[in-house]
PDB file of C-alpha atoms in Angstrom:
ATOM      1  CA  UNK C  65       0.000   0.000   0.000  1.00  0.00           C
ATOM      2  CA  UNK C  66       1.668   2.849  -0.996  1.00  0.00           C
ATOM      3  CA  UNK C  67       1.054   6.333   0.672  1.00  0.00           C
ATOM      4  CA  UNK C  68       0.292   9.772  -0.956  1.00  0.00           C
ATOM      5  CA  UNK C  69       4.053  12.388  -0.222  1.00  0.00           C
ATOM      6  CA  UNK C  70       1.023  14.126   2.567  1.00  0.00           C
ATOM      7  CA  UNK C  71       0.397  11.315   4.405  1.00  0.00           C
ATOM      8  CA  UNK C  72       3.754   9.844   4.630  1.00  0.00           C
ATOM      9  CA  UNK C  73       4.922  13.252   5.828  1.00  0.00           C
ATOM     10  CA  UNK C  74       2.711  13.515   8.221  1.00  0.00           C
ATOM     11  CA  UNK C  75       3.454   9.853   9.760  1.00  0.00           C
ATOM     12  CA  UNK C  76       7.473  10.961   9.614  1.00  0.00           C
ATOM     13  CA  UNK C  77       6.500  14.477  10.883  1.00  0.00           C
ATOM     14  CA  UNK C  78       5.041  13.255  14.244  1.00  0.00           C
ATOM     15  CA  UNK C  79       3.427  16.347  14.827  1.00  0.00           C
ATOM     16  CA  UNK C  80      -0.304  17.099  16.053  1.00  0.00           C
ATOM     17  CA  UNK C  81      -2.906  17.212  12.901  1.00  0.00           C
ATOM     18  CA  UNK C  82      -3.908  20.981  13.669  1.00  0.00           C
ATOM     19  CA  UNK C  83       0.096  21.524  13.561  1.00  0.00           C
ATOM     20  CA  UNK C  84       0.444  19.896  10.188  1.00  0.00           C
ATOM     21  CA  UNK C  85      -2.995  21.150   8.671  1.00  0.00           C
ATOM     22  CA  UNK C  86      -1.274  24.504   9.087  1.00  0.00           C
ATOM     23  CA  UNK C  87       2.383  24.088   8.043  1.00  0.00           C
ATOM     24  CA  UNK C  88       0.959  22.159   4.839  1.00  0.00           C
ATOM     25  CA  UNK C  89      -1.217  25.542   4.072  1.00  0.00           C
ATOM     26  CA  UNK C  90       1.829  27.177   4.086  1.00  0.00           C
ATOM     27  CA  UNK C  91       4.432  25.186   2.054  1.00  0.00           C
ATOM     28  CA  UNK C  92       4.278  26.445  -1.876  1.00  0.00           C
ATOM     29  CA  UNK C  93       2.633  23.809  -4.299  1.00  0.00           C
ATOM     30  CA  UNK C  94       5.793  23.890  -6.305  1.00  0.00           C
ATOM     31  CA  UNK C  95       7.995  22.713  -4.061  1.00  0.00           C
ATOM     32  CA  UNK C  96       5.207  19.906  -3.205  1.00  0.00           C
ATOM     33  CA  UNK C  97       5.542  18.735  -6.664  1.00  0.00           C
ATOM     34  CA  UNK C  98       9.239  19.230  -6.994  1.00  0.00           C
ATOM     35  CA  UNK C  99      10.682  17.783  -3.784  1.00  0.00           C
ATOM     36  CA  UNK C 100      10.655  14.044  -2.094  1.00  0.00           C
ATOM     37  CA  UNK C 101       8.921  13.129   0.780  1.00  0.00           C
ATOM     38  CA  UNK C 102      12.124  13.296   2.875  1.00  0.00           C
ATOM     39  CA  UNK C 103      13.366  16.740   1.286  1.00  0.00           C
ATOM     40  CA  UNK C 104       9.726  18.085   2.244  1.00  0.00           C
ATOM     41  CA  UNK C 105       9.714  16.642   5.979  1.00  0.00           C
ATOM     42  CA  UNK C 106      13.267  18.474   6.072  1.00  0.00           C
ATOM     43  CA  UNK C 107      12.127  21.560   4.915  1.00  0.00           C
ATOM     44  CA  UNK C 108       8.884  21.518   7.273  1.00  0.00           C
ATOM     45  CA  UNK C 109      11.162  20.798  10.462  1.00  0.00           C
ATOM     46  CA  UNK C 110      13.798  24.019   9.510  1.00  0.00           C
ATOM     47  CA  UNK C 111      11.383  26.262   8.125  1.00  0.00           C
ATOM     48  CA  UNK C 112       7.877  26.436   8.865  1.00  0.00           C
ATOM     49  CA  UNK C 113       7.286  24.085  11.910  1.00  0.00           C
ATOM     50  CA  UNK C 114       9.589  26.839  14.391  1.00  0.00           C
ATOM     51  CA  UNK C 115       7.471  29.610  12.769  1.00  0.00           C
ATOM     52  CA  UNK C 116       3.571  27.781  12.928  1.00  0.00           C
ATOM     53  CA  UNK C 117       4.468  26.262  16.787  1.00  0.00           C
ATOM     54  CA  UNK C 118       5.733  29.548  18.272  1.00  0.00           C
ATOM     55  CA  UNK C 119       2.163  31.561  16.417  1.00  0.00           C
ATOM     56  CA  UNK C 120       0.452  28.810  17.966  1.00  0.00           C
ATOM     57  CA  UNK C 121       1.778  29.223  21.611  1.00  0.00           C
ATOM     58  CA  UNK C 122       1.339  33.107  21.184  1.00  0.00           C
ATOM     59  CA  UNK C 123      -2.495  33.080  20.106  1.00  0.00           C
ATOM     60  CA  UNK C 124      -3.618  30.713  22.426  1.00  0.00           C
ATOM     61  CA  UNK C 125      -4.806  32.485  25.734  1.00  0.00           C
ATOM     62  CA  UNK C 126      -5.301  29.614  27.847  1.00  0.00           C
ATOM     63  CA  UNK C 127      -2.037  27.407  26.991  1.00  0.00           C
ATOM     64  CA  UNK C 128      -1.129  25.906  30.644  1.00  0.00           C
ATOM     65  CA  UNK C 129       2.918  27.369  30.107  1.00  0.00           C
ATOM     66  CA  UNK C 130       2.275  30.485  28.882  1.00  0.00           C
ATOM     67  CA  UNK C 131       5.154  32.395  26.962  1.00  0.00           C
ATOM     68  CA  UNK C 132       7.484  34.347  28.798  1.00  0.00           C
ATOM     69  CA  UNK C 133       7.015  38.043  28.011  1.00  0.00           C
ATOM     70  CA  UNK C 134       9.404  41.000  28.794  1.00  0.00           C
ATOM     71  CA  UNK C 135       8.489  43.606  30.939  1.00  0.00           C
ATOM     72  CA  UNK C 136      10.120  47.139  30.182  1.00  0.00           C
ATOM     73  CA  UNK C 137      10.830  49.277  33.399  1.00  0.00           C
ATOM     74  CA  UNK C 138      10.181  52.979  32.977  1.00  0.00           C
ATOM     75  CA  UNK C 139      12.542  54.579  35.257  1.00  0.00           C
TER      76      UNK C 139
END
């Protein structure tokens, strides 16, 4: 049974659905045609992933470790 290059990325990405759902939105359909399954896992890990997991942490209000924000003292 052989897998469609979304699925099998998925199943090497190990990441959450709603995680995935959004990087794959964001990866140009170009490069989906172009590249390999393990090329495309590669480039989801080093570009997109960092960038769709730290928007995620930011937007949701009621994450149980919220992100640590600096203060700026006005002397």
């Amino acid at each position: 049974m052989r897998l469609d290059k979304k699925t099998q990325i998925f199943k090497n990405l190990k990441a959450p659905k709603k995680v995935f759902d959004e990087c794959w939105r964001l990866i140009p359909e170009n490069m989906v045609k172009r590249l390999n399954c393990n090329d495309l896992t590669e480039y989801l890990i080093r570009h997109i992933l960092p960038t769709v997991s730290r928007r995620l942490v930011q937007t949701n209000a009621y994450s149980v470790k919220p992100t640590i924000r600096r203060e700026i003292a006005v002397a």
